[in-house]
Amino acid sequence: MSQPYFNPDLIESKHFYTRTKACTVLDIDPDVFDKIILTNIQSYSKKQSSADIYTGIFTGAEIKAAINKYYLSYMTNQLKDDLSTNELTDLAFRAKYSVTPAKAQSALSEPDKLQEIFQNIPVENYYPVPKGERKNR
C-alpha cells in the first residue's frame, strides 16, 4: 500500500535517474515528477523540447535539491497560512512545527532558520503528495 507521502531518501545522490526510474523509485506518477521535481531542477533548460523530458538523465542530487526547493516553498506558504489564520492554538502550532509561533514568525525572513524548522517536521507532514496523485497499485 502506498504511503500518503514520498521519501526523497530513496533517491541516492550519486546515482543517475531517468524520469521513469525516479517515478518508480519514489512511487509517484509522472505528472507529480513534472510538477514537483522537473520544474525545480536548476539545470533543466527551457530550450529543451518536450521529448527531452522523457529521455533526460538527472542526478539524484539534482532530484533531491528540487524536492527540497519545492517543499521549502510549500511549507513556507503553509506556515504563513497557519500564522495568519490563528486557527491553531499555541500548543497545536508547537505540535505541528516544534517551535512557538513567535519563533516561526521571526524565522520567515531567515532561510537557514526556516530550513531548521522544517527539518524537525515529521516526514509525512513535510513530503505530502496531493490526494489522487499517488500511483495506483
PDB file of C-alpha atoms in Angstrom:
ATOM      1  CA  MET A   1       0.000   0.000   0.000  1.00  0.00           C
ATOM      2  CA  SER A   2       1.344   3.422  -0.928  1.00  0.00           C
ATOM      3  CA  GLN A   3       2.085   5.958   1.771  1.00  0.00           C
ATOM      4  CA  PRO A   4       0.438   9.411   1.640  1.00  0.00           C
ATOM      5  CA  TYR A   5       3.903  10.930   1.242  1.00  0.00           C
ATOM      6  CA  PHE A   6       7.124  10.097  -0.504  1.00  0.00           C
ATOM      7  CA  ASN A   7      10.584   9.927   0.924  1.00  0.00           C
ATOM      8  CA  PRO A   8      13.430  11.571  -1.041  1.00  0.00           C
ATOM      9  CA  ASP A   9      15.927   9.441   0.902  1.00  0.00           C
ATOM     10  CA  LEU A  10      15.006   6.635  -1.510  1.00  0.00           C
ATOM     11  CA  ILE A  11      16.985   8.554  -4.155  1.00  0.00           C
ATOM     12  CA  GLU A  12      20.772   8.138  -3.997  1.00  0.00           C
ATOM     13  CA  SER A  13      22.601  11.428  -4.599  1.00  0.00           C
ATOM     14  CA  LYS A  14      25.412   9.947  -6.708  1.00  0.00           C
ATOM     15  CA  HIS A  15      23.193   7.831  -8.963  1.00  0.00           C
ATOM     16  CA  PHE A  16      21.649   8.861 -12.263  1.00  0.00           C
ATOM     17  CA  TYR A  17      17.914   8.649 -12.905  1.00  0.00           C
ATOM     18  CA  THR A  18      15.616   8.965 -15.853  1.00  0.00           C
ATOM     19  CA  ARG A  19      12.166  10.412 -15.274  1.00  0.00           C
ATOM     20  CA  THR A  20      10.665   6.908 -15.366  1.00  0.00           C
ATOM     21  CA  LYS A  21      13.176   5.412 -12.930  1.00  0.00           C
ATOM     22  CA  ALA A  22      12.779   8.291 -10.454  1.00  0.00           C
ATOM     23  CA  CYS A  23       8.990   7.899 -10.593  1.00  0.00           C
ATOM     24  CA  THR A  24       9.333   4.168  -9.915  1.00  0.00           C
ATOM     25  CA  VAL A  25      11.763   4.625  -7.014  1.00  0.00           C
ATOM     26  CA  LEU A  26       9.664   7.371  -5.396  1.00  0.00           C
ATOM     27  CA  ASP A  27       6.379   5.609  -6.283  1.00  0.00           C
ATOM     28  CA  ILE A  28       4.882   8.722  -7.871  1.00  0.00           C
ATOM     29  CA  ASP A  29       3.077   9.455 -11.106  1.00  0.00           C
ATOM     30  CA  PRO A  30       4.991  11.236 -13.890  1.00  0.00           C
ATOM     31  CA  ASP A  31       2.767  14.324 -13.503  1.00  0.00           C
ATOM     32  CA  VAL A  32       3.932  14.604  -9.876  1.00  0.00           C
ATOM     33  CA  PHE A  33       7.555  14.321 -11.061  1.00  0.00           C
ATOM     34  CA  ASP A  34       6.915  17.096 -13.582  1.00  0.00           C
ATOM     35  CA  LYS A  35       5.192  19.363 -11.043  1.00  0.00           C
ATOM     36  CA  ILE A  36       7.498  18.854  -8.080  1.00  0.00           C
ATOM     37  CA  ILE A  37      10.864  17.854  -9.484  1.00  0.00           C
ATOM     38  CA  LEU A  38      11.274  18.808 -13.124  1.00  0.00           C
ATOM     39  CA  THR A  39      10.086  22.388 -12.662  1.00  0.00           C
ATOM     40  CA  ASN A  40      12.567  22.855  -9.813  1.00  0.00           C
ATOM     41  CA  ILE A  41      15.692  21.268 -11.291  1.00  0.00           C
ATOM     42  CA  GLN A  42      18.019  24.206 -11.815  1.00  0.00           C
ATOM     43  CA  SER A  43      19.979  22.611 -14.647  1.00  0.00           C
ATOM     44  CA  TYR A  44      16.826  21.977 -16.698  1.00  0.00           C
ATOM     45  CA  SER A  45      16.754  24.299 -19.683  1.00  0.00           C
ATOM     46  CA  LYS A  46      13.547  25.791 -21.060  1.00  0.00           C
ATOM     47  CA  LYS A  47      15.068  25.303 -24.523  1.00  0.00           C
ATOM     48  CA  GLN A  48      14.762  21.537 -24.287  1.00  0.00           C
ATOM     49  CA  SER A  49      11.918  20.012 -26.251  1.00  0.00           C
ATOM     50  CA  SER A  50       9.137  18.115 -24.521  1.00  0.00           C
ATOM     51  CA  ALA A  51      10.698  14.872 -25.805  1.00  0.00           C
ATOM     52  CA  ASP A  52      13.827  15.634 -23.754  1.00  0.00           C
ATOM     53  CA  ILE A  53      11.779  15.386 -20.562  1.00  0.00           C
ATOM     54  CA  TYR A  54      11.339  11.675 -21.159  1.00  0.00           C
ATOM     55  CA  THR A  55      14.930  10.983 -22.192  1.00  0.00           C
ATOM     56  CA  GLY A  56      16.742  13.343 -19.805  1.00  0.00           C
ATOM     57  CA  ILE A  57      19.102  11.994 -17.181  1.00  0.00           C
ATOM     58  CA  PHE A  58      19.159  13.628 -13.768  1.00  0.00           C
ATOM     59  CA  THR A  59      21.463  13.075 -10.824  1.00  0.00           C
ATOM     60  CA  GLY A  60      19.999  12.037  -7.512  1.00  0.00           C
ATOM     61  CA  ALA A  61      21.437  15.232  -6.022  1.00  0.00           C
ATOM     62  CA  GLU A  62      19.505  17.333  -8.568  1.00  0.00           C
ATOM     63  CA  ILE A  63      16.298  15.473  -7.769  1.00  0.00           C
ATOM     64  CA  LYS A  64      16.762  15.852  -4.005  1.00  0.00           C
ATOM     65  CA  ALA A  65      17.567  19.566  -4.344  1.00  0.00           C
ATOM     66  CA  ALA A  66      14.464  20.066  -6.491  1.00  0.00           C
ATOM     67  CA  ILE A  67      12.286  18.273  -3.927  1.00  0.00           C
ATOM     68  CA  ASN A  68      13.723  20.385  -1.115  1.00  0.00           C
ATOM     69  CA  LYS A  69      13.223  23.599  -3.097  1.00  0.00           C
ATOM     70  CA  TYR A  70       9.593  22.716  -3.834  1.00  0.00           C
ATOM     71  CA  TYR A  71       8.781  21.744  -0.266  1.00  0.00           C
ATOM     72  CA  LEU A  72      10.585  24.714   1.262  1.00  0.00           C
ATOM     73  CA  SER A  73       8.231  26.905  -0.743  1.00  0.00           C
ATOM     74  CA  TYR A  74       5.238  24.667   0.076  1.00  0.00           C
ATOM     75  CA  MET A  75       5.934  24.616   3.809  1.00  0.00           C
ATOM     76  CA  THR A  76       6.712  28.344   3.935  1.00  0.00           C
ATOM     77  CA  ASN A  77       3.279  29.048   2.471  1.00  0.00           C
ATOM     78  CA  GLN A  78       1.649  26.616   4.900  1.00  0.00           C
ATOM     79  CA  LEU A  79       3.499  28.198   7.831  1.00  0.00           C
ATOM     80  CA  LYS A  80       2.423  31.694   6.734  1.00  0.00           C
ATOM     81  CA  ASP A  81      -1.190  30.496   6.483  1.00  0.00           C
ATOM     82  CA  ASP A  82      -1.076  28.930   9.951  1.00  0.00           C
ATOM     83  CA  LEU A  83       0.414  32.109  11.424  1.00  0.00           C
ATOM     84  CA  SER A  84      -2.141  34.402   9.768  1.00  0.00           C
ATOM     85  CA  THR A  85      -5.334  32.419  10.411  1.00  0.00           C
ATOM     86  CA  ASN A  86      -4.887  31.838  14.153  1.00  0.00           C
ATOM     87  CA  GLU A  87      -6.818  28.564  13.777  1.00  0.00           C
ATOM     88  CA  LEU A  88      -4.118  26.650  15.647  1.00  0.00           C
ATOM     89  CA  THR A  89      -3.669  27.139  19.367  1.00  0.00           C
ATOM     90  CA  ASP A  90      -0.107  27.728  20.540  1.00  0.00           C
ATOM     91  CA  LEU A  91       0.015  24.115  21.714  1.00  0.00           C
ATOM     92  CA  ALA A  92      -1.244  22.760  18.365  1.00  0.00           C
ATOM     93  CA  PHE A  93       1.192  25.014  16.494  1.00  0.00           C
ATOM     94  CA  ARG A  94       4.084  23.710  18.600  1.00  0.00           C
ATOM     95  CA  ALA A  95       2.975  20.123  17.982  1.00  0.00           C
ATOM     96  CA  LYS A  96       2.954  20.712  14.228  1.00  0.00           C
ATOM     97  CA  TYR A  97       6.142  22.767  13.846  1.00  0.00           C
ATOM     98  CA  SER A  98       8.116  22.082  17.074  1.00  0.00           C
ATOM     99  CA  VAL A  99       8.540  25.843  17.654  1.00  0.00           C
ATOM    100  CA  THR A 100       6.478  28.689  19.067  1.00  0.00           C
ATOM    101  CA  PRO A 101       4.515  30.917  16.673  1.00  0.00           C
ATOM    102  CA  ALA A 102       6.794  33.845  17.598  1.00  0.00           C
ATOM    103  CA  LYS A 103       9.936  31.889  16.680  1.00  0.00           C
ATOM    104  CA  ALA A 104       8.335  30.725  13.425  1.00  0.00           C
ATOM    105  CA  GLN A 105       7.366  34.304  12.551  1.00  0.00           C
ATOM    106  CA  SER A 106      10.924  35.523  13.070  1.00  0.00           C
ATOM    107  CA  ALA A 107      12.299  32.605  11.013  1.00  0.00           C
ATOM    108  CA  LEU A 108      10.269  33.588   7.940  1.00  0.00           C
ATOM    109  CA  SER A 109      12.883  36.178   6.993  1.00  0.00           C
ATOM    110  CA  GLU A 110      15.842  33.841   7.551  1.00  0.00           C
ATOM    111  CA  PRO A 111      16.041  30.824   5.189  1.00  0.00           C
ATOM    112  CA  ASP A 112      18.532  28.933   7.388  1.00  0.00           C
ATOM    113  CA  LYS A 113      16.246  29.113  10.426  1.00  0.00           C
ATOM    114  CA  LEU A 114      13.272  28.194   8.274  1.00  0.00           C
ATOM    115  CA  GLN A 115      15.095  25.125   6.940  1.00  0.00           C
ATOM    116  CA  GLU A 116      15.962  24.182  10.530  1.00  0.00           C
ATOM    117  CA  ILE A 117      12.270  24.285  11.499  1.00  0.00           C
ATOM    118  CA  PHE A 118      11.294  22.134   8.528  1.00  0.00           C
ATOM    119  CA  GLN A 119      13.956  19.525   9.309  1.00  0.00           C
ATOM    120  CA  ASN A 120      12.160  18.796  12.587  1.00  0.00           C
ATOM    121  CA  ILE A 121       8.773  18.196  10.975  1.00  0.00           C
ATOM    122  CA  PRO A 122       7.792  14.514  10.553  1.00  0.00           C
ATOM    123  CA  VAL A 123       8.323  13.287   7.001  1.00  0.00           C
ATOM    124  CA  GLU A 124       4.590  12.669   6.494  1.00  0.00           C
ATOM    125  CA  ASN A 125       3.930  16.383   7.118  1.00  0.00           C
ATOM    126  CA  TYR A 126       6.887  17.545   5.046  1.00  0.00           C
ATOM    127  CA  TYR A 127       6.527  15.495   1.875  1.00  0.00           C
ATOM    128  CA  PRO A 128       2.805  15.109   1.255  1.00  0.00           C
ATOM    129  CA  VAL A 129       1.669  14.053  -2.187  1.00  0.00           C
ATOM    130  CA  PRO A 130      -1.692  15.581  -3.104  1.00  0.00           C
ATOM    131  CA  LYS A 131      -4.580  13.115  -2.902  1.00  0.00           C
ATOM    132  CA  GLY A 132      -5.262  11.394  -6.194  1.00  0.00           C
ATOM    133  CA  GLU A 133      -1.710  11.786  -7.442  1.00  0.00           C
ATOM    134  CA  ARG A 134      -0.250   8.625  -5.907  1.00  0.00           C
ATOM    135  CA  LYS A 135       0.418   5.739  -8.217  1.00  0.00           C
ATOM    136  CA  ASN A 136      -2.312   3.137  -8.141  1.00  0.00           C
ATOM    137  CA  ARG A 137      -1.074  -0.320  -7.320  1.00  0.00           C
TER     138      ARG A 137
END
